[in-house]
């Protein structure tokens, strides 16, 4: 079976390494891949945000299974597109649909989900950019350590942990102003 692995990070390198060991594998493609994946697979110069381009590559390379690694294409609905476009009736797709990817793509959604389903999680509050004063008031009443997370896709970044209230306040100011992680 020909397999297409979507992604270019260390996670995808590890997945490619393991997939390459399968006796069921005919050929492994990685898009866009990295230098490490290029040693065990064929890297494809492919815009993984372009669902139609991914679909064309699946046809061109007779792909039987797609594994989607990174959060961004999952949150953008790549899995949904591949399963619902009608062009790949026998394609096996590994990765959650867009609705499931919200757990990774939005920390606020994940926290609300845990609260709604009685899944234990740390105390939290969520604030929008126009709620700076409310966020700073919340910090005044919270106990350290302060764990401050940016909502949305942050590519492995987007969290600051500190015991210092001033650092926490400065971080919240920066995040709500949109000047962090950019």
Coordinates of C-alpha atoms in Angstrom, one line a residue:
X1 CA 0.0 0.0 0.0
X2 CA 1.2 3.5 -0.8
X3 CA 0.9 5.8 2.2
X4 CA 0.9 9.6 2.4
X5 CA 2.0 11.2 5.6
X6 CA 1.1 14.9 6.0
X7 CA 3.5 17.1 7.9
X8 CA 7.1 18.2 8.3
X9 CA 7.9 18.1 12.0
X10 CA 9.6 15.8 14.4
X11 CA 6.3 13.9 15.1
X12 CA 6.0 13.2 11.4
X13 CA 9.6 12.0 11.3
X14 CA 8.9 9.5 14.0
X15 CA 5.7 8.3 12.3
X16 CA 7.5 8.0 9.0
X17 CA 10.3 6.0 10.6
X18 CA 7.7 3.5 12.0
X19 CA 5.6 3.4 8.9
X20 CA 8.7 2.6 6.8
X21 CA 9.2 -0.6 8.8
X22 CA 5.8 -2.0 7.8
X23 CA 5.7 -5.0 5.6
X24 CA 2.4 -3.7 4.2
X25 CA 4.1 -0.6 2.9
X26 CA 4.8 -0.3 -0.8
X27 CA 5.9 3.3 -0.9
X28 CA 5.9 6.1 1.6
X29 CA 5.3 9.7 0.7
X30 CA 5.6 12.7 3.1
X31 CA 4.2 16.1 2.3
X32 CA 6.0 18.4 2.7
X33 CA 8.4 16.3 4.8
X34 CA 11.9 17.3 6.1
X35 CA 15.5 16.2 5.6
X36 CA 14.9 13.2 8.0
X37 CA 11.8 12.0 6.3
X38 CA 13.6 12.3 2.9
X39 CA 15.9 9.5 4.0
X40 CA 13.1 7.0 4.4
X41 CA 10.4 8.3 2.1
X42 CA 9.7 10.4 -0.9
X43 CA 9.1 14.0 0.2
X44 CA 6.4 15.8 -1.9
X45 CA 6.5 19.5 -2.4
X46 CA 2.9 20.0 -1.7
X47 CA 0.8 22.8 -0.2
X48 CA -1.0 20.8 2.5
X49 CA -3.4 23.7 3.1
X50 CA -4.6 23.2 -0.5
X51 CA -7.1 20.3 -0.1
X52 CA -7.5 19.9 -3.8
X53 CA -3.7 19.6 -4.3
X54 CA -3.6 16.9 -1.6
X55 CA -6.4 15.1 -3.4
X56 CA -4.6 15.3 -6.7
X57 CA -1.4 13.9 -5.1
X58 CA -3.4 11.0 -3.7
X59 CA -4.7 10.1 -7.2
X60 CA -1.3 10.6 -8.8
X61 CA 0.6 8.4 -6.4
X62 CA -2.2 5.8 -5.9
X63 CA -2.3 6.4 -2.2
X64 CA -4.3 3.9 -0.1
X65 CA -3.8 5.6 3.3
X66 CA -3.3 9.1 4.5
X67 CA -2.0 10.0 8.0
X68 CA -2.4 13.6 9.0
X69 CA 0.0 14.7 11.7
X70 CA -0.1 18.5 12.3
X71 CA -2.9 20.4 14.0
X72 CA -3.4 23.0 11.3
X73 CA -4.6 20.7 8.5
X74 CA -6.7 18.8 10.9
X75 CA -8.3 22.0 12.2
X76 CA -8.7 23.2 8.6
X77 CA -10.8 20.1 7.8
X78 CA -8.4 18.2 5.6
X79 CA -9.7 14.8 6.9
X80 CA -13.3 15.9 6.2
X81 CA -12.4 16.9 2.7
X82 CA -10.7 13.6 1.9
X83 CA -13.5 11.5 3.3
X84 CA -16.4 13.6 1.9
X85 CA -15.2 14.8 -1.5
X86 CA -16.2 11.5 -3.2
X87 CA -12.9 11.1 -5.1
X88 CA -11.3 8.5 -2.8
X89 CA -14.0 5.9 -1.9
X90 CA -11.5 3.3 -0.5
X91 CA -9.0 5.7 1.1
X92 CA -8.1 5.1 4.7
X93 CA -7.6 8.4 6.5
X94 CA -5.9 8.6 10.0
X95 CA -6.7 11.7 11.9
X96 CA -9.8 13.4 13.5
X97 CA -12.3 15.3 11.5
X98 CA -12.5 19.1 12.0
X99 CA -15.0 18.8 14.9
X100 CA -12.7 16.5 16.8
X101 CA -9.6 18.5 16.0
X102 CA -11.2 21.4 18.0
X103 CA -9.9 19.7 21.1
X104 CA -6.3 20.4 19.9
X105 CA -7.1 23.6 18.0
X106 CA -8.8 25.5 20.8
X107 CA -7.8 25.4 24.4
X108 CA -11.0 27.2 25.4
X109 CA -13.1 24.6 23.5
X110 CA -11.1 21.8 25.2
X111 CA -11.6 23.2 28.6
X112 CA -15.3 23.7 28.0
X113 CA -15.6 20.1 26.7
X114 CA -13.8 18.8 29.8
X115 CA -16.1 20.8 32.1
X116 CA -19.2 19.7 30.2
X117 CA -18.2 16.0 30.4
X118 CA -17.0 16.1 34.0
X119 CA -13.4 15.4 33.0
X120 CA -11.0 16.6 35.7
X121 CA -9.0 19.7 34.7
X122 CA -7.3 22.6 36.4
X123 CA -9.3 25.7 37.2
X124 CA -9.4 28.1 34.3
X125 CA -11.0 31.2 32.8
X126 CA -11.1 32.3 29.2
X127 CA -10.9 36.0 28.1
X128 CA -11.3 37.8 24.8
X129 CA -9.1 40.8 23.7
X130 CA -11.6 43.3 25.0
X131 CA -11.6 41.8 28.5
X132 CA -8.1 42.8 29.7
X133 CA -9.4 44.2 33.1
X134 CA -11.4 41.0 33.8
X135 CA -8.4 38.9 33.0
X136 CA -6.1 40.9 35.3
X137 CA -8.7 40.7 38.1
X138 CA -8.9 37.0 37.6
X139 CA -5.1 36.7 38.0
X140 CA -5.3 38.7 41.2
X141 CA -7.6 36.0 42.7
X142 CA -5.8 33.0 41.2
X143 CA -3.1 30.9 42.9
X144 CA 0.3 30.4 41.4
X145 CA 1.7 28.8 39.4
X146 CA -0.1 30.8 36.6
X147 CA -0.6 28.8 33.4
X148 CA -1.5 31.2 30.6
X149 CA -2.4 29.8 27.3
X150 CA -3.2 31.3 23.9
X151 CA -6.3 29.9 22.3
X152 CA -6.0 28.5 18.8
X153 CA -3.2 26.9 16.9
X154 CA 0.1 27.8 18.4
X155 CA 2.4 25.2 16.8
X156 CA 3.6 23.9 20.2
X157 CA 4.0 27.4 21.6
X158 CA 1.3 29.5 23.3
X159 CA 1.8 28.6 26.9
X160 CA 3.6 30.5 29.7
X161 CA 4.0 29.0 33.2
X162 CA 5.1 31.4 35.9
X163 CA 4.9 31.8 39.7
X164 CA 5.4 35.6 39.3
X165 CA 2.1 37.6 39.2
X166 CA 3.7 40.5 37.3
X167 CA 5.0 38.2 34.6
X168 CA 1.6 36.6 34.4
X169 CA 0.0 40.0 34.0
X170 CA 2.5 41.1 31.4
X171 CA 1.9 37.9 29.5
X172 CA -1.9 38.3 29.5
X173 CA -1.5 41.9 28.3
X174 CA 0.7 40.8 25.4
X175 CA -1.6 37.8 24.5
X176 CA -4.8 39.9 24.6
X177 CA -3.1 42.6 22.5
X178 CA -2.0 40.0 20.0
X179 CA 1.7 40.7 20.3
X180 CA 2.8 37.3 21.6
X181 CA 3.9 34.3 19.5
X182 CA 3.7 36.3 16.3

